[in-house]
Coordinates of C-alpha atoms in Angstrom, one line a residue:
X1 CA 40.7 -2.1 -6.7
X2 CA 44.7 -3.0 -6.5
X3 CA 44.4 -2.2 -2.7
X4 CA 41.4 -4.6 -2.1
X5 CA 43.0 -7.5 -3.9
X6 CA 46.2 -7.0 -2.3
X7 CA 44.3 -6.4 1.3
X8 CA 42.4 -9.7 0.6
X9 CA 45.4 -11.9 -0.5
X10 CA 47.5 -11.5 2.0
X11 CA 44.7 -9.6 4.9
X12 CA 45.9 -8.1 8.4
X13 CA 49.4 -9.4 7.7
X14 CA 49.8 -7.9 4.1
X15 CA 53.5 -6.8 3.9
X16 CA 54.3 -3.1 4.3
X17 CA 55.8 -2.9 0.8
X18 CA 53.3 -4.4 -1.8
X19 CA 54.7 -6.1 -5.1
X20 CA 55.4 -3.0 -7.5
X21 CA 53.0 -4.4 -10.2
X22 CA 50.6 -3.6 -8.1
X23 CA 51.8 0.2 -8.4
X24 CA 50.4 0.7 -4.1
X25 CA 52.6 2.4 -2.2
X26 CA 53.2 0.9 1.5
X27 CA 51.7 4.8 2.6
X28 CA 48.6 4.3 0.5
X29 CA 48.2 0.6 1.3
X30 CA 48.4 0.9 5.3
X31 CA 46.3 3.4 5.0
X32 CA 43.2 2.1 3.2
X33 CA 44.2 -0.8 6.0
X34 CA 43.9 1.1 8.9
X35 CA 40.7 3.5 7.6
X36 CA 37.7 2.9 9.3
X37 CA 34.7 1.4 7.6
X38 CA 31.9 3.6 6.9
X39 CA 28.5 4.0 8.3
X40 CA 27.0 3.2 4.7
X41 CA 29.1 0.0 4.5
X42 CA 28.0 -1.3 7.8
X43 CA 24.4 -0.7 7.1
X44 CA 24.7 -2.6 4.0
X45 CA 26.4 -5.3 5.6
X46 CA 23.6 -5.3 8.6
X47 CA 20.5 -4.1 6.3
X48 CA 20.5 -7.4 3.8
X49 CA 19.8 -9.5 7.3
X50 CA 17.0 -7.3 8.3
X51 CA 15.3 -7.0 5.0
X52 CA 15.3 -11.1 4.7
X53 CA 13.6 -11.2 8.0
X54 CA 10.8 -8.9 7.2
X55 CA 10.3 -10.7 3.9
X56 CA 10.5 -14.1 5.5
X57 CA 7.7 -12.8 8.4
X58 CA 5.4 -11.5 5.4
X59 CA 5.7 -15.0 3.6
X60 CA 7.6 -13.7 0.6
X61 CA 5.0 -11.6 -0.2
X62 CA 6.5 -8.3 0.2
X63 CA 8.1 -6.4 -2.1
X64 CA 10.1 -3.2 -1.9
X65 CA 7.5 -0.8 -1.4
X66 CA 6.2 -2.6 1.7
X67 CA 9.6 -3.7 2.9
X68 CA 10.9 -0.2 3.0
X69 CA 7.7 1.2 4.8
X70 CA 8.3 -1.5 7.6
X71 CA 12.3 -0.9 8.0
X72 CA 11.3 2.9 8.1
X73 CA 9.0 2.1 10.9
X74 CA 11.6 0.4 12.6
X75 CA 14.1 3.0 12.1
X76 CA 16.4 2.1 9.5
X77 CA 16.6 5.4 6.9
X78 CA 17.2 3.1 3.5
X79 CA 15.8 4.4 0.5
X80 CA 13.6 2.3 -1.3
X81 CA 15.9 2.6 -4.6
X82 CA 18.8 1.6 -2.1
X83 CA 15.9 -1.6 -0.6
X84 CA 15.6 -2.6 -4.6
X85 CA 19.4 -2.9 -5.0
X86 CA 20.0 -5.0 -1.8
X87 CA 17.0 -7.2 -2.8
X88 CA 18.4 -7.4 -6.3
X89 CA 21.9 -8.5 -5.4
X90 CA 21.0 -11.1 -2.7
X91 CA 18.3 -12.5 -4.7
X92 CA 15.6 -11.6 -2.3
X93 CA 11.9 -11.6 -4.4
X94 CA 8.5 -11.4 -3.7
X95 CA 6.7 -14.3 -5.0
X96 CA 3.3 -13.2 -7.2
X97 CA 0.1 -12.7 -5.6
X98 CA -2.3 -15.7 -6.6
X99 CA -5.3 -15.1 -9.0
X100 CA -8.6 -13.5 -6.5
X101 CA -11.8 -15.5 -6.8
X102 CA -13.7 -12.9 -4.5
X103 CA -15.7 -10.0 -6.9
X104 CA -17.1 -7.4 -5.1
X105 CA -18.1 -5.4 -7.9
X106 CA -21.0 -7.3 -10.1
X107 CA -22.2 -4.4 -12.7
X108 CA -24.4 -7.1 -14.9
X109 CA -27.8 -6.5 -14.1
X110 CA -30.6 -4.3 -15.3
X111 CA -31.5 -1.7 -12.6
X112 CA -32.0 1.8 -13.2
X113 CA -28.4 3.7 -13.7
X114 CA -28.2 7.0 -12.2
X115 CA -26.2 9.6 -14.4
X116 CA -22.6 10.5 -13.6
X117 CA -22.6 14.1 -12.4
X118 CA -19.2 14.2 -11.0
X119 CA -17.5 13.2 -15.0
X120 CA -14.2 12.6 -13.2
X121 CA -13.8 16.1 -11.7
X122 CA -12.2 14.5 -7.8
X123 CA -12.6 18.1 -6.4
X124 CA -15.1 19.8 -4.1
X125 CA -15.6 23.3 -2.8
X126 CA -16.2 22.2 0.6
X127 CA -17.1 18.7 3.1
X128 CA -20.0 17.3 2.6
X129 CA -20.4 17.9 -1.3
X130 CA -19.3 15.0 -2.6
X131 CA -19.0 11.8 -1.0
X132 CA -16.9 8.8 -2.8
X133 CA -18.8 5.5 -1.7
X134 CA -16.8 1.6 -2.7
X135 CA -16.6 -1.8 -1.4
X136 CA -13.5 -3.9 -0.8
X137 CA -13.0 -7.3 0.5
X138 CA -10.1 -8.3 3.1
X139 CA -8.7 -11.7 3.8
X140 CA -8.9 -12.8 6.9
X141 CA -8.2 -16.3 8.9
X142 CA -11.5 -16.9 9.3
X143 CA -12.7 -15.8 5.5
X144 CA -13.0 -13.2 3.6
X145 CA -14.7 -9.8 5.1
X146 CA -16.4 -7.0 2.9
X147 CA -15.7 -3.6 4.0
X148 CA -17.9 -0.4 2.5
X149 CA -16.7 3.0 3.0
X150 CA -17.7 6.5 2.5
X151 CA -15.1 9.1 1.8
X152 CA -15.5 12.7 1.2
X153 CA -14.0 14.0 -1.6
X154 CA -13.0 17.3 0.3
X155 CA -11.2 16.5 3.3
X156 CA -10.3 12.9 1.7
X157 CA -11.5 11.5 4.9
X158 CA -13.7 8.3 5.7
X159 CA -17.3 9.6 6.5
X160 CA -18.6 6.4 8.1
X161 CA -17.9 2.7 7.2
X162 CA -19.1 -1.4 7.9
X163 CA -18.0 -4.1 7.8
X164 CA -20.1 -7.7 7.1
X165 CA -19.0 -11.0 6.1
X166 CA -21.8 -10.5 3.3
X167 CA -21.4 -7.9 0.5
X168 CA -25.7 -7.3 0.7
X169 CA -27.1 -3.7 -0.1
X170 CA -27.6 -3.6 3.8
X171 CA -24.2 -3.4 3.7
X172 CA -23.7 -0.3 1.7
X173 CA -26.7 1.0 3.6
X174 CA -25.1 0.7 6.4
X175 CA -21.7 2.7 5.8
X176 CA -23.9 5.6 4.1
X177 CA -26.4 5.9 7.2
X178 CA -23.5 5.7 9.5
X179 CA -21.8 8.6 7.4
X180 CA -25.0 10.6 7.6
X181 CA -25.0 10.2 11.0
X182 CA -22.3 11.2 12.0
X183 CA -21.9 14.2 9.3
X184 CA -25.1 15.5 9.5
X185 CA -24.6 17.3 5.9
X186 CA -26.7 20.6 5.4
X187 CA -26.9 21.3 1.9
X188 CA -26.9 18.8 -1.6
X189 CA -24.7 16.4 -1.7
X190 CA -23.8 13.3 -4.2
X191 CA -23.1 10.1 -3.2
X192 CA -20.6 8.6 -6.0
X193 CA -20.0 4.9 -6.8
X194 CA -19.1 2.4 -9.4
X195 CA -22.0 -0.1 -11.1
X196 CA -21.8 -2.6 -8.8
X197 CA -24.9 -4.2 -7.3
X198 CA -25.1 -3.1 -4.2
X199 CA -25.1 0.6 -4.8
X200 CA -26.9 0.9 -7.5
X201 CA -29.5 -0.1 -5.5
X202 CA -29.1 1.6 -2.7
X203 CA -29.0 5.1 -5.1
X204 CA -32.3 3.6 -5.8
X205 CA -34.1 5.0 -2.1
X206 CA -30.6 7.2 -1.2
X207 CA -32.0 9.6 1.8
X208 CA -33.6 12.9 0.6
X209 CA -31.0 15.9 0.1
X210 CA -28.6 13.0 -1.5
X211 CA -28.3 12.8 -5.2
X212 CA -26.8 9.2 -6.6
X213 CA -24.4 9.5 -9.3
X214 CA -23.1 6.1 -10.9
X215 CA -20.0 5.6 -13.0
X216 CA -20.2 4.4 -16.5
X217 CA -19.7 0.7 -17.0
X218 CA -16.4 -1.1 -17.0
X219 CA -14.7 2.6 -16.5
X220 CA -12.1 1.8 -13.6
X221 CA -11.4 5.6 -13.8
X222 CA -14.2 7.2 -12.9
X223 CA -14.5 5.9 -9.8
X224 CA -10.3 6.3 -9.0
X225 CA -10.3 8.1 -5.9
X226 CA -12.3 5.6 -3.7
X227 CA -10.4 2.4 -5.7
X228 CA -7.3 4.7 -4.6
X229 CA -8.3 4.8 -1.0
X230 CA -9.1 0.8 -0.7
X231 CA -5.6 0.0 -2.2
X232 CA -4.0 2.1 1.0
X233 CA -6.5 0.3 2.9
X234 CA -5.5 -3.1 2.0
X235 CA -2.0 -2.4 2.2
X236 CA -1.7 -0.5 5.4
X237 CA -3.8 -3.4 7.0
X238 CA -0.7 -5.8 5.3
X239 CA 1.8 -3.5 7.2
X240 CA -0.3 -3.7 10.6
X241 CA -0.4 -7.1 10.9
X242 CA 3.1 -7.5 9.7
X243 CA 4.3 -5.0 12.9
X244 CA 1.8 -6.5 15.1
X245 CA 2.7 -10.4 14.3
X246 CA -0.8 -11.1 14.4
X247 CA -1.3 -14.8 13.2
X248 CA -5.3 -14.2 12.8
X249 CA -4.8 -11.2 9.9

């Protein structure tokens, strides 16, 4: 600390012989001069720069899990501990997301609720055992679009999907007959979704050889794994557009 305050007071043309209350010898000073600056201290200096750019592209919405998965894809090997420091001390925030008027999950009617056979147990012995069905909606420039997907719980692969700027049952339909299709499963499977609307009624005439199993109401749990799977949808579509500069996401 002596050495930086006597570097920056009097700076390339700091005597050789430092004031002794200092207590640096002219050895120790010239050579903490002359030392050459660090990798580390030069990213620092260059990664602050780089993270504001990022963060001004995504509109201040970005925070450091997003930032750091864009600078690692642009090659800069930060942590995201060491991204949450820098963003810290230059004041850098993301600002919060405003309140979502789009529901895609509507769980107050009266149709016929098929029991929950999977009880939270996210395993199966092999593909096609288990599929995980949802609905999400993504923002777009021209409005909102509802995507429905089908994942199976072995492989934690999508089985089919669609996409509609309506969230109707023909929707849901849609992504399961696509997922049939191109599956083709052999044996008895369940289809697994939350209460919403859409497919509860489309458990209502599932294909034969599919058994519908329905979450219980208001339990975000028991339908995790596909809720899971549309949150890294959402925000590896954020991290596309971002890298792509695509005005129209």
């Amino acid at each position: 600390m002596q050495r930086r305050t006597f570097s920056a007071r009097f700076g390339p043309h700091a005597p050789l012989a430092p004031p002794s209350p200092l207590r640096v010898s002219p050895a120790g000073c010239c050579a903490w001069r002359d030392r050459p600056v660090r990798e580390r201290t030069k990213s620092n200096a260059s990664l602050p720069t780089a993270i504001r750019q990022v963060h001004q592209v995504s509109s201040a919405r970005y925070g450091s899990l997003p930032l750091h998965a864009v600078l690692r894809s642009q090659g800069r090997g930060a942590s995201r501990g060491r991204i949450e420091r820098l963003m810290q001390r230059h004041g850098i925030r993301a600002i919060m997301a405003p309140p979502r008027r789009v529901r895609t999950s509507y769980n107050r009617h009266n149709l016929p609720i098929a029991p929950n056979l999977i009880a939270r147990d996210f395993t199966a012995r092999a593909p096609n055992r288990v599929w995980l069905a949802d609905i999400t909606d993504i923002p777009t420039a021209e409005g909102w679009l509802y995507l429905a997907a089908v994942m199976d719980l072995f492989s934690r692969k999508i089985a089919g999907w669609a996409m509609q700027d309506h969230m109707q049952v023909e929707l849901a339909s849609a992504a399961l007959a696509i997922a049939i299709n191109q599956q083709r499963p052999q044996t008895r499977l369940i289809h697994h979704s939350d209460r919403c609307v859409q497919l509860t009624r489309l458990s209502q005439f599932s294909p034969a050889g599919i058994v519908a199993s329905i979450s219980r109401k208001a339990d975000y749990n028991d339908n995790l794994a596909a809720s899971n799977l549309n949150s890294r949808l959402n925000f590896r579509l954020c991290i596309t557009c971002l890298q792509r500069d695509d005005s129209k996401c």
